[in-house]
CSV table of C-alpha atoms and ligand atoms in Angstrom, one decimal:
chain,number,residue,atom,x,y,z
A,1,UNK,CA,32.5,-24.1,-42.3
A,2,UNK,CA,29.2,-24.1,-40.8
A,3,UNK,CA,26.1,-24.9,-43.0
A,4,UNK,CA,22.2,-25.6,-42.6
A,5,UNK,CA,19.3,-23.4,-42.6
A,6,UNK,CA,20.4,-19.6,-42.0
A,7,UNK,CA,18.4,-16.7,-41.1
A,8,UNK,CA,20.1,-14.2,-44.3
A,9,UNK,CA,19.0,-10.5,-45.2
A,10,UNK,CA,15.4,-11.4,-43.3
A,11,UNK,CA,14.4,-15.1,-44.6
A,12,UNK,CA,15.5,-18.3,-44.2
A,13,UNK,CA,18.5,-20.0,-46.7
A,14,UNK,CA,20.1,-23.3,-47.0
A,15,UNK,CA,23.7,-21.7,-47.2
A,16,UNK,CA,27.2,-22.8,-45.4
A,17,UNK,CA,29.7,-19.7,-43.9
A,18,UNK,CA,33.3,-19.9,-44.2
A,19,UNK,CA,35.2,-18.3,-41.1
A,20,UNK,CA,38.4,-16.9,-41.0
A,21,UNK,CA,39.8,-15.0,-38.2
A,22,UNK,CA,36.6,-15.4,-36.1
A,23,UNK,CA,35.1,-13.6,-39.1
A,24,UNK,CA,32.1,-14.4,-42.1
A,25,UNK,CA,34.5,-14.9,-45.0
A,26,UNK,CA,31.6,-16.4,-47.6
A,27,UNK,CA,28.2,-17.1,-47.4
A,28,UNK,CA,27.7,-19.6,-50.3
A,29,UNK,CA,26.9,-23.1,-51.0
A,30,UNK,CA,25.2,-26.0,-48.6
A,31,UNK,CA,28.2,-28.4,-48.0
A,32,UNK,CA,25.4,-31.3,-46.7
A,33,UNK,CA,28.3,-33.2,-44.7
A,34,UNK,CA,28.6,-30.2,-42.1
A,35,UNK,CA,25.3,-29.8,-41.9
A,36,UNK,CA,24.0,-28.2,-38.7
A,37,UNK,CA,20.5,-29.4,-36.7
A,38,UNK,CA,18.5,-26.7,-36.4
A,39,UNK,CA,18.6,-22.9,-37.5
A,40,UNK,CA,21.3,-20.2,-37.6
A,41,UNK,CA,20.3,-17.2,-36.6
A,42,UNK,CA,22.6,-13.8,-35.2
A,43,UNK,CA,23.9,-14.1,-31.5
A,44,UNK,CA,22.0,-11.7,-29.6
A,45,UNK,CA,23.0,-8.2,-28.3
A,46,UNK,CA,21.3,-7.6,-24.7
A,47,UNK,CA,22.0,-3.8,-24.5
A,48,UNK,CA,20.6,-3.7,-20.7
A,49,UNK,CA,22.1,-6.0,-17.9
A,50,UNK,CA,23.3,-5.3,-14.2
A,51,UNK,CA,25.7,-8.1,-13.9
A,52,UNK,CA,26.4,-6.8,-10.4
A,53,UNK,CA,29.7,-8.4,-8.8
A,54,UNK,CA,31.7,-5.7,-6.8
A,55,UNK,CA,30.5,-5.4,-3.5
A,56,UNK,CA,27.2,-7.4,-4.8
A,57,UNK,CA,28.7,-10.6,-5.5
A,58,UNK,CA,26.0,-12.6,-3.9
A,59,UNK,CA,23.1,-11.8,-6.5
A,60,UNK,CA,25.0,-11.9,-9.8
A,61,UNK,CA,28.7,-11.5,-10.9
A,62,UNK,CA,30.2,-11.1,-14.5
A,63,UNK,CA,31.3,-14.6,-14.7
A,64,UNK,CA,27.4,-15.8,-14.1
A,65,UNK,CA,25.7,-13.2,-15.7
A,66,UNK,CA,27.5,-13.6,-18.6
A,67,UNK,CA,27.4,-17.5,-18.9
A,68,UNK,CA,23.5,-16.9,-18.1
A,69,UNK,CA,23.6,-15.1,-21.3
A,70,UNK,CA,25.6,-17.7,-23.5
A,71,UNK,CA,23.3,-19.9,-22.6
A,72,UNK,CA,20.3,-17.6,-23.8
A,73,UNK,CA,22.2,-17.1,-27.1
A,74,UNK,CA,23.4,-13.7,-26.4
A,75,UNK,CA,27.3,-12.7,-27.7
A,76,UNK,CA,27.4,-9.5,-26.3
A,77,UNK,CA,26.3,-7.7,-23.3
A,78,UNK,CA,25.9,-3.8,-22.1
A,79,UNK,CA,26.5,-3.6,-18.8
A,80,UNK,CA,24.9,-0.8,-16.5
A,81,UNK,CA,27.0,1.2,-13.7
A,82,UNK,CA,24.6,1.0,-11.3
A,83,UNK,CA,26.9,-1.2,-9.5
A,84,UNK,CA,28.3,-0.8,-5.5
A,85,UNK,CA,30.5,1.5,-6.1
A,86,UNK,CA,28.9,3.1,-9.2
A,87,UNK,CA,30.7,2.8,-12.2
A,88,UNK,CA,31.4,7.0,-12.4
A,89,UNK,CA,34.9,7.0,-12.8
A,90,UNK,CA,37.9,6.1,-14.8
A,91,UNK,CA,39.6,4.1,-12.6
A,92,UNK,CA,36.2,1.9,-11.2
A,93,UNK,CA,35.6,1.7,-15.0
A,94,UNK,CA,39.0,0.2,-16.0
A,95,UNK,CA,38.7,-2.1,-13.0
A,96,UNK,CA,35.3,-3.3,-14.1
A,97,UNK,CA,36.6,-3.9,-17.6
A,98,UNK,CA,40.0,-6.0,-16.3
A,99,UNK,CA,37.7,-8.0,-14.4
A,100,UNK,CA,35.5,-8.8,-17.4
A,101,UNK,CA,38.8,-9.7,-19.1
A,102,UNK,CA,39.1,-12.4,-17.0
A,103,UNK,CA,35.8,-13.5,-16.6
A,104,UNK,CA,33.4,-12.9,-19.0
A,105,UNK,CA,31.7,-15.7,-21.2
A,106,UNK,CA,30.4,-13.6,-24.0
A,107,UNK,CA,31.5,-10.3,-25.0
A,108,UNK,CA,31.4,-7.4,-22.4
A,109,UNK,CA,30.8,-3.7,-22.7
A,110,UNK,CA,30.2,-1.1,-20.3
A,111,UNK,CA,28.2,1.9,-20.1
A,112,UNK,CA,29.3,4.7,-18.1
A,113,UNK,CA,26.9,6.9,-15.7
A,114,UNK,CA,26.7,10.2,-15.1
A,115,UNK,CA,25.5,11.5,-12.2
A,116,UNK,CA,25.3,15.2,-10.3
A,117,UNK,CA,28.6,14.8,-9.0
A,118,UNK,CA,30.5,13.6,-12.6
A,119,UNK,CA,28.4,15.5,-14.7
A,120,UNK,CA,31.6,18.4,-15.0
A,121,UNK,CA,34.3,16.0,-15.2
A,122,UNK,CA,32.4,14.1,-18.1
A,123,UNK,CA,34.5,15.0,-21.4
A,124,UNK,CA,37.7,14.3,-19.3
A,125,UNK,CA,36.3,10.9,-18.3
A,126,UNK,CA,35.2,10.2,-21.6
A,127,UNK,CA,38.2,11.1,-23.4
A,128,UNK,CA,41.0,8.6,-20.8
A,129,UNK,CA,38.3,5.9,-21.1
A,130,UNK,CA,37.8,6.1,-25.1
A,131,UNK,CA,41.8,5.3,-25.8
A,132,UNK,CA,41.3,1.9,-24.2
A,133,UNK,CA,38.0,1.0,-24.7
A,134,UNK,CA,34.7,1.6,-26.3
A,135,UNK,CA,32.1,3.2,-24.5
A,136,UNK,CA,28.2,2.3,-25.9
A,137,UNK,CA,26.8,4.6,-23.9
A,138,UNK,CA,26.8,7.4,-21.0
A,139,UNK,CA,23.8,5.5,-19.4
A,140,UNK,CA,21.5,4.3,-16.8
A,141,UNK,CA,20.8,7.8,-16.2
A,142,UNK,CA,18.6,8.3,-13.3
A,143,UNK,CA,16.1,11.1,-13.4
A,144,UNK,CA,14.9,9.3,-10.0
A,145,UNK,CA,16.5,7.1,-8.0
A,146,UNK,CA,16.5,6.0,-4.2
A,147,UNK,CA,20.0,7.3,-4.0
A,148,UNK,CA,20.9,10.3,-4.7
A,149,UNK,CA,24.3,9.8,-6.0
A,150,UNK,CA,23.0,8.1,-9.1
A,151,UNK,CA,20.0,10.3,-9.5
A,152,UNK,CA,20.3,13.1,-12.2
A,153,UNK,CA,17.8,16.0,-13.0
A,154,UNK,CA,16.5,17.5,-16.1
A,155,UNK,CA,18.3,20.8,-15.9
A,156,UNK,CA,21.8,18.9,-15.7
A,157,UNK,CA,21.1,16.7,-18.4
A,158,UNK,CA,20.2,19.1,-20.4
A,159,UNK,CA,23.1,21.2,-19.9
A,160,UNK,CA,25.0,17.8,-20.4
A,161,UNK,CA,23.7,16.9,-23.4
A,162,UNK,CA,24.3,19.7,-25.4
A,163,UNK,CA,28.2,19.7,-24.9
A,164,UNK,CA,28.0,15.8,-26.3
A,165,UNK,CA,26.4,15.6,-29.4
A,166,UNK,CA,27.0,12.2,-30.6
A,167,UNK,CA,27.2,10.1,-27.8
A,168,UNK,CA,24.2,8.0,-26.9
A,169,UNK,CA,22.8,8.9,-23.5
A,170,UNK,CA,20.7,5.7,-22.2
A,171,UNK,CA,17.8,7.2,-19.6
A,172,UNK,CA,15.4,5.8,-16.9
A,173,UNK,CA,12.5,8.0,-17.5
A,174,UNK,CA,10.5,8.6,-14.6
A,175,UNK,CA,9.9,11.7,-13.1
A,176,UNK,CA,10.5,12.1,-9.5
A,177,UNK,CA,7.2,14.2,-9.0
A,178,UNK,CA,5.3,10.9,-9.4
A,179,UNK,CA,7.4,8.6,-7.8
A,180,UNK,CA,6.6,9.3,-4.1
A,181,UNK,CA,9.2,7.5,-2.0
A,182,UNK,CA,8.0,4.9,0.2
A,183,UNK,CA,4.9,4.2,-1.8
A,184,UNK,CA,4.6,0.8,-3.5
A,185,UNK,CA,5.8,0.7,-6.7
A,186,UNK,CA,2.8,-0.7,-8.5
A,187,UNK,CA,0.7,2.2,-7.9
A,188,UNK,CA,-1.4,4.3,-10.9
A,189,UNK,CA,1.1,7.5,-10.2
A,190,UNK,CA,4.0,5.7,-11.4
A,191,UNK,CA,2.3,5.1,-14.9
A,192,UNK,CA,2.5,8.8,-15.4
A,193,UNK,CA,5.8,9.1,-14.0
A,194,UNK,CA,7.1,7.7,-17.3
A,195,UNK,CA,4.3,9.1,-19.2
A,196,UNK,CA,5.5,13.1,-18.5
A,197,UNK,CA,9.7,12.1,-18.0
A,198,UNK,CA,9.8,10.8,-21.6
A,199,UNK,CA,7.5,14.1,-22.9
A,200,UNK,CA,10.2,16.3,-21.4
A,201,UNK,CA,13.1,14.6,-22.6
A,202,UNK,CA,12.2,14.4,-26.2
A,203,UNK,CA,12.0,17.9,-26.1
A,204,UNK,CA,15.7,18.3,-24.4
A,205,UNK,CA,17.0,16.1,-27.3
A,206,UNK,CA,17.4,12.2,-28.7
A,207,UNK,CA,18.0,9.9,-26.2
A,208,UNK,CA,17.8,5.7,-26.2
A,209,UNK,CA,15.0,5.1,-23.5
A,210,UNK,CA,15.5,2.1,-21.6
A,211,UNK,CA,12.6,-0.5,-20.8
A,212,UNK,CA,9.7,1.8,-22.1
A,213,UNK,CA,6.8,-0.3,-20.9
A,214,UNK,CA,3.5,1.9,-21.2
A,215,UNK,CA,1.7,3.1,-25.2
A,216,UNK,CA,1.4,6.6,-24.3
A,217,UNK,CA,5.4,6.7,-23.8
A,218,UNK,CA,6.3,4.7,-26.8
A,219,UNK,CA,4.3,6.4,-29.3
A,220,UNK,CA,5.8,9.3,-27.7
A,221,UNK,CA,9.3,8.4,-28.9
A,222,UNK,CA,8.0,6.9,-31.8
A,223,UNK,CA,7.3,10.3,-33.2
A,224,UNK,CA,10.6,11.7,-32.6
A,225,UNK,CA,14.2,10.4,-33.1
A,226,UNK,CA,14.8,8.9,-30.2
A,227,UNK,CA,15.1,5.5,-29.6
A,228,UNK,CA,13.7,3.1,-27.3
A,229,UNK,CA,13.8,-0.4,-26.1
A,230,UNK,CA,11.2,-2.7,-24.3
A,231,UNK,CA,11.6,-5.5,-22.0
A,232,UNK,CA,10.5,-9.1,-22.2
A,233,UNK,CA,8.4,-8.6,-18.7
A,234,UNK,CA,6.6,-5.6,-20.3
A,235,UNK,CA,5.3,-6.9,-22.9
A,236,UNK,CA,4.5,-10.4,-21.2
A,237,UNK,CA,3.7,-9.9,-17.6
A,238,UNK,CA,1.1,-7.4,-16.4
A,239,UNK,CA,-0.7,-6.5,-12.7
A,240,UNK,CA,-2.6,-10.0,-13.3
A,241,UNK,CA,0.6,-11.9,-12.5
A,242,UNK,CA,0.8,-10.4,-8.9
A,243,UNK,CA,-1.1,-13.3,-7.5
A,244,UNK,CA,1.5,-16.0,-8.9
A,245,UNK,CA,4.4,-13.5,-8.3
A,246,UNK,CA,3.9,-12.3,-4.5
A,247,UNK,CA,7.0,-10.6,-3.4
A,248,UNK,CA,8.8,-11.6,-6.4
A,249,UNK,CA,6.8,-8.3,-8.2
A,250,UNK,CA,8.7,-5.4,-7.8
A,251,UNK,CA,10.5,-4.4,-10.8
A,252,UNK,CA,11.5,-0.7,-12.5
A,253,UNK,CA,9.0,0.3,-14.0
A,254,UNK,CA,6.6,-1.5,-12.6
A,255,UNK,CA,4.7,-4.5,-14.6
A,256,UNK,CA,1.5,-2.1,-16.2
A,257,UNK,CA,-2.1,-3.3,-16.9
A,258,UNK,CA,-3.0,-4.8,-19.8
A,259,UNK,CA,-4.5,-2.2,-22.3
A,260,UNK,CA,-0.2,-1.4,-22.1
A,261,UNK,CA,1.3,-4.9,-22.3
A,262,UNK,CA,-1.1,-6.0,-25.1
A,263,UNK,CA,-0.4,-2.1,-27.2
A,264,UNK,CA,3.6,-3.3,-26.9
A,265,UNK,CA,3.4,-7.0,-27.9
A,266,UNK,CA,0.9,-5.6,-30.9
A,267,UNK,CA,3.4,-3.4,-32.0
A,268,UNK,CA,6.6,-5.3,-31.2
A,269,UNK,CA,7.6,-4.4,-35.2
A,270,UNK,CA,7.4,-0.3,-34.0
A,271,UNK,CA,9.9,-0.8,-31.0
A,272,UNK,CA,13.8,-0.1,-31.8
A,273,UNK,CA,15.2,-3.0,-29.1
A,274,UNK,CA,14.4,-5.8,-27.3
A,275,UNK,CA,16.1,-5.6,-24.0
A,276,UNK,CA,16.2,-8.2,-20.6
A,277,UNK,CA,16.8,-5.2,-18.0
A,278,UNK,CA,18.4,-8.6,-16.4
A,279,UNK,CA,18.6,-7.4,-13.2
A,280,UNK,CA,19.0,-10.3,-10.4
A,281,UNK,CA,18.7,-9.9,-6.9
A,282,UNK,CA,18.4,-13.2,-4.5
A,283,UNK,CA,15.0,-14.3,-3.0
A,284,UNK,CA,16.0,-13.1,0.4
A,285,UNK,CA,16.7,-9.0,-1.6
A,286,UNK,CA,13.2,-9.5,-3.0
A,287,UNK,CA,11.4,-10.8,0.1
A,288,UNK,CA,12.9,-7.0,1.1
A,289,UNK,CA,11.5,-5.7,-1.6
A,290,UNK,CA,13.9,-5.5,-3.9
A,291,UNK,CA,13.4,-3.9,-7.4
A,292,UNK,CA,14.4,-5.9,-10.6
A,293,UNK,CA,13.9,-9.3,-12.7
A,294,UNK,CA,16.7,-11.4,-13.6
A,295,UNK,CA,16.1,-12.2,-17.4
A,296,UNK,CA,19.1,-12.0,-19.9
A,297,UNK,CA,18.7,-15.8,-20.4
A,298,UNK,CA,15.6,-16.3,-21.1
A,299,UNK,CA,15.1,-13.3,-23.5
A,300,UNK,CA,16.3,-15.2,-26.8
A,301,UNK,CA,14.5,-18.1,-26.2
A,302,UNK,CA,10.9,-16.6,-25.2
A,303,UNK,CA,10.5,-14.6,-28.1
A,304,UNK,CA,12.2,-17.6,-30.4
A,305,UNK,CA,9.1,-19.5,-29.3
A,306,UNK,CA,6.4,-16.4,-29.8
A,307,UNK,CA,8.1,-16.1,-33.3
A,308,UNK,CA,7.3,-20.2,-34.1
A,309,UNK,CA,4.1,-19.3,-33.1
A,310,UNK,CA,3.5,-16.8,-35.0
A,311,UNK,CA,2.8,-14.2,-32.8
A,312,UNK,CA,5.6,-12.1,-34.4
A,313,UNK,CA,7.9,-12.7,-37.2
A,314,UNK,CA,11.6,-13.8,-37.3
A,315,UNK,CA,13.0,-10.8,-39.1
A,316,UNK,CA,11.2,-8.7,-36.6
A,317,UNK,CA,12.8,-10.6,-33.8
A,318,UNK,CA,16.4,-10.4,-35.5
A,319,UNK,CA,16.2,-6.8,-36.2
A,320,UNK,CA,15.0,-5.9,-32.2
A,321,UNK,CA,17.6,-8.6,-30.6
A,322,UNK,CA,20.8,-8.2,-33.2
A,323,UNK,CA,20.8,-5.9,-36.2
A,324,UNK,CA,19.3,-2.9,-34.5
A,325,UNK,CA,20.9,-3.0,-30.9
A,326,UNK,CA,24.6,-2.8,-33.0
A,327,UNK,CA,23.4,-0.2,-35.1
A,328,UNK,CA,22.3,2.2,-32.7
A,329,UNK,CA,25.2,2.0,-30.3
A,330,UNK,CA,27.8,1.5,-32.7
A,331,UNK,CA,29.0,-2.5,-32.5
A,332,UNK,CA,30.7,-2.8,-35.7
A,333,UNK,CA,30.7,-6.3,-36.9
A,334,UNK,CA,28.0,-7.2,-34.9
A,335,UNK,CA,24.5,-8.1,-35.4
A,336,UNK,CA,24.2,-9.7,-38.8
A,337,UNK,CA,24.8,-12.6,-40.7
A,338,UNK,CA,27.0,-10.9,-43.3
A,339,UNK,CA,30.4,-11.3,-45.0
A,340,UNK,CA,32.9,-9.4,-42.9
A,341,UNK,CA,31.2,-9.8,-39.5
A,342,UNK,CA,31.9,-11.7,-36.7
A,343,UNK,CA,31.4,-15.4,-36.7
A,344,UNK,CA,28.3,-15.2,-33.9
A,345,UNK,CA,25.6,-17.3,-34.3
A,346,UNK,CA,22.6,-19.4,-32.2
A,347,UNK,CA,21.3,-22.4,-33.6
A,348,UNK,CA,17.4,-23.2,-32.3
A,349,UNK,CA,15.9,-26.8,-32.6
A,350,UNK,CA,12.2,-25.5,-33.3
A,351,UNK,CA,11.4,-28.9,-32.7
A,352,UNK,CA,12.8,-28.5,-29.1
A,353,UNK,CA,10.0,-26.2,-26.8
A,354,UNK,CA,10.9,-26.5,-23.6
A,355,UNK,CA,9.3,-25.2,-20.1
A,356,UNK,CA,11.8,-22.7,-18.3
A,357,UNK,CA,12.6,-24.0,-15.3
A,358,UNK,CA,14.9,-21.8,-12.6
A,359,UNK,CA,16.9,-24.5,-11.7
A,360,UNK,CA,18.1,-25.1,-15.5
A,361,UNK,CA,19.2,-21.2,-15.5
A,362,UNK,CA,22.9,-20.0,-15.3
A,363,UNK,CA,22.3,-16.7,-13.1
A,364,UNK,CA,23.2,-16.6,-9.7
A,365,UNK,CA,19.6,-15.0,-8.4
A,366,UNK,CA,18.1,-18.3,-8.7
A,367,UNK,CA,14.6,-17.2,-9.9
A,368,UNK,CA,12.5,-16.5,-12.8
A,369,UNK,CA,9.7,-14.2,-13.3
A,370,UNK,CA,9.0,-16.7,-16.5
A,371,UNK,CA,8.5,-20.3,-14.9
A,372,UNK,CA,7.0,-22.7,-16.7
A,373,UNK,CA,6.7,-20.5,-19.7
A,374,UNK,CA,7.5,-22.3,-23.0
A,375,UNK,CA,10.8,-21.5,-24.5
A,376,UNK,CA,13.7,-22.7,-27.2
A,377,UNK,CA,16.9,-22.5,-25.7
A,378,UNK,CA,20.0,-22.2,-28.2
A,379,UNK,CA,21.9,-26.3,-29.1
A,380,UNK,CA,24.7,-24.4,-30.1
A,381,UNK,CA,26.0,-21.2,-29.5
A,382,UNK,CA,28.9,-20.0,-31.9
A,383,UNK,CA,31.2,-17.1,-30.8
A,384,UNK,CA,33.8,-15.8,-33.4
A,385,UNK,CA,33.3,-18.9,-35.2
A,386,UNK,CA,33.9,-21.2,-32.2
A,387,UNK,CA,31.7,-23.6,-31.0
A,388,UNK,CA,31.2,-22.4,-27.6
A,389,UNK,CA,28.0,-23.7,-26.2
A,390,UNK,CA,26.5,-27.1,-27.3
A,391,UNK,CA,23.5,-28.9,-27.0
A,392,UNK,CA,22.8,-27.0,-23.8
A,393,UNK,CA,25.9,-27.8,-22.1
A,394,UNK,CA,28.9,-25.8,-21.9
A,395,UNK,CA,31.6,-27.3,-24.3
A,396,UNK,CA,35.4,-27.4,-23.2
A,397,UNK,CA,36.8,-24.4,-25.8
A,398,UNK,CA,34.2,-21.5,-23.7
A,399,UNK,CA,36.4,-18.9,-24.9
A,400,UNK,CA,36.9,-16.4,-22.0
A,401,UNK,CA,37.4,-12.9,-23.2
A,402,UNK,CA,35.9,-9.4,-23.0
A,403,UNK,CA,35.8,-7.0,-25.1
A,404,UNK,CA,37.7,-3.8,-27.0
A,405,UNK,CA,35.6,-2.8,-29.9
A,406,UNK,CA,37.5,0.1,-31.4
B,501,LIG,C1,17.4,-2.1,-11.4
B,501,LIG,C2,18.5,-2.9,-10.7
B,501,LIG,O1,18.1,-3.7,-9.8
B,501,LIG,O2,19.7,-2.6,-10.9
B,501,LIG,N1,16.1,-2.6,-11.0
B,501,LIG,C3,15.0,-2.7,-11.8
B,501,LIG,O3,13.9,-3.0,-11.3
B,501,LIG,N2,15.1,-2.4,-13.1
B,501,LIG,C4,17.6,-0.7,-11.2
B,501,LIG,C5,16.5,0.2,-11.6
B,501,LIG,O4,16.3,0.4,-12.8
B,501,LIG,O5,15.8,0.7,-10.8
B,502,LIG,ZN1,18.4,-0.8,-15.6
């Protein structure tokens, strides 16, 4: 039994939940004795995270990235398959999974790219993959990338996307017109690069857009019946944070100007998901120039303050980080508080605003876009029902286990 203030059906309750099986088996009455500090709100979903490992080991690998997201409050990560090698294939996709068996703090699921190259063999893929596992997404579909093996264009895709009706396809929209290689990413082209990728797709059919970070774009979707998520950087960084940033700025898309990050923090109740686009790389890859902020971790906790604040409200914030995210790519049991459900919650002191500080985060990158911005971190992080995470430390039962959500 866990018991204390609870964040049901959109407001807050004084209610206890009875697990069974790692399931909600009642929501009833307050039993005062087991009490928890703090509120109980839904485990996050982060549908966007490069958790790296593989042959990139040294930035980020499944066993950090995922105990970087317990610690945010987050039960269940999407993976991208942007990884060295790409995650295109059955067998690198089975491999990927058996490793997250083994090492993965919250629950783990993987999307599965397609490319030029898989793009015929896509159904077959699909099919061998789906009797083991479940597959959120055929994602982090490039329109343009710096390598061509992950890059895919229009034409394909829309080829593609008419023989899979159903499946959610998860796109980078930028169009390679405007992307001109070699440039700096921060430059005006690169607004419309998005602005024109996301017009065309609409009009090939319904896709998720990832990290959708300028107005134009998002009321774009907004009239159609696609989807679309935004990241935390996009909505709280702009061009003004080069100076504190330096070399650390390079992310895609790139951080906009602030008619764009003040139109998607304004309308944070219009967007379908909030998602980190965690992607770490270490201080020497960004003194390269290396695209991509880490940010699973500090995701939760971030918006948890903005929402004390009252800059946006909890059911808003529960909807874009749990209920939503499972809805649109199909977690069952995921998402809510409700009978029937897995027992995932994260408990927030409100009284407990802290500064982020990158030594106190879990991901190997050891950075933050974010420092010194005021956040709540999760005291307790429940997964199935079991305390997994408490008071900011990692307790002894961290279950280890992936996940097969059939
Ligand atoms: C991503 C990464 O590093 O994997 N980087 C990023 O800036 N979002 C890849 C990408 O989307 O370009
Ligand atoms: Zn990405």
């Amino acid at each position: 039994m866990i018991a204390g203030k609870i964040f049901y059906r959109g407001e807050f309750v004084e209610a206890g939940i009875e697990v069974e099986n790692g399931r909600i088996k009642k929501i009833g009455k307050l039993v005062e004795s087991k009490r928890v500090k703090g509120v109980i709100l839904p485990a996050g979903i982060d549908v966007h995270v490069h958790l790296r490992d593989f042959a990139e080991k040294r930035k980020e690998t499944i066993e950090t990235g995922t105990l970087s997201a317990l610690h945010g409050g987050i039960c269940l990560v999407v993976d991208q398959p942007n990884t060295k090698p790409p995650v295109d294939n059955t067998k690198t996709y089975f491999q990927r999974m058996e490793k997250a068996e083994k090492s993965a703090y919250v629950d783990y699921s993987l999307n599965l790219a397609l490319t030029n190259s898989n793009h015929e063999k896509l159904g077959e893929i699909i099919r061998k993959i789906s009797k083991k596992y479940f597959i959120p997404a055929v994602g982090e579909v490039f329109i343009q990338h710096d390598s061509e093996d992950l890059q895919i264009n229009y034409e394909t895709l829309q080829k593609v996307y008419g023989r899979f009706e159903g499946v959610v396809f998860t796109v980078h929209a930028e169009d390679p017109a405007y992307v001109a290689k070699g440039t700096p990413n921060f430059v005006f082209r690169r607004r419309e690069a998005e602005v024109l990728a996301v017009e065309k797709l609409v009009e090939i059919g319904n896709f998720h857009f990832c990290h959708i970070s300028t107005r134009d774009s998002a009321k774009e979707i907004i009239n159609s019946n696609s989807t679309f998520e935004v990241t935390p950087h996009h909505m709280l960084l702009s061009v003004d944070d080069y100076g504190r940033l330096g070399k650390l700025i390079n992310v895609n898309p790139p951080l906009r100007e602030k008619e764009d990050v003040e139109w998607l923090f304004r309308n944070f109740h219009r967007i379908d998901i909030l998602a980190s686009d965690h992607a770490p790389h270490t201080l020497e890859d960004k003194e390269m120039g290396a695209s991509g902020f880490p940010g699973v971790e500090t995701m939760y906790p971030l918006f948890i303050n903005l929402a004390l604040k009252g800059y946006i409200s909890f059911k808003s914030l529960v909807e874009k980080i749990a209920s939503n995210p499972a809805r649109i790519f199909g977690f069952k049991g995921y998402g809510e508080i409700e009978v029937g459900n897995f027992a995932n919650f994260a408990v927030f002191d409100f009284k407990n605003v802290t500064e982020i500080r990158a030594e106190d985060l879990h991901s190997k990158c050891g950075w933050t876009p974010f420092e010194g911005f005021e956040a709540i971190f999760p005291e307790k992080v429940y997964l199935r029902g079991r305390e997994v995470l408490e008071n900011g430390v990692k307790a002894g039962n961290v279950l280890k286990h992936s996940v097969n959500i059939m």
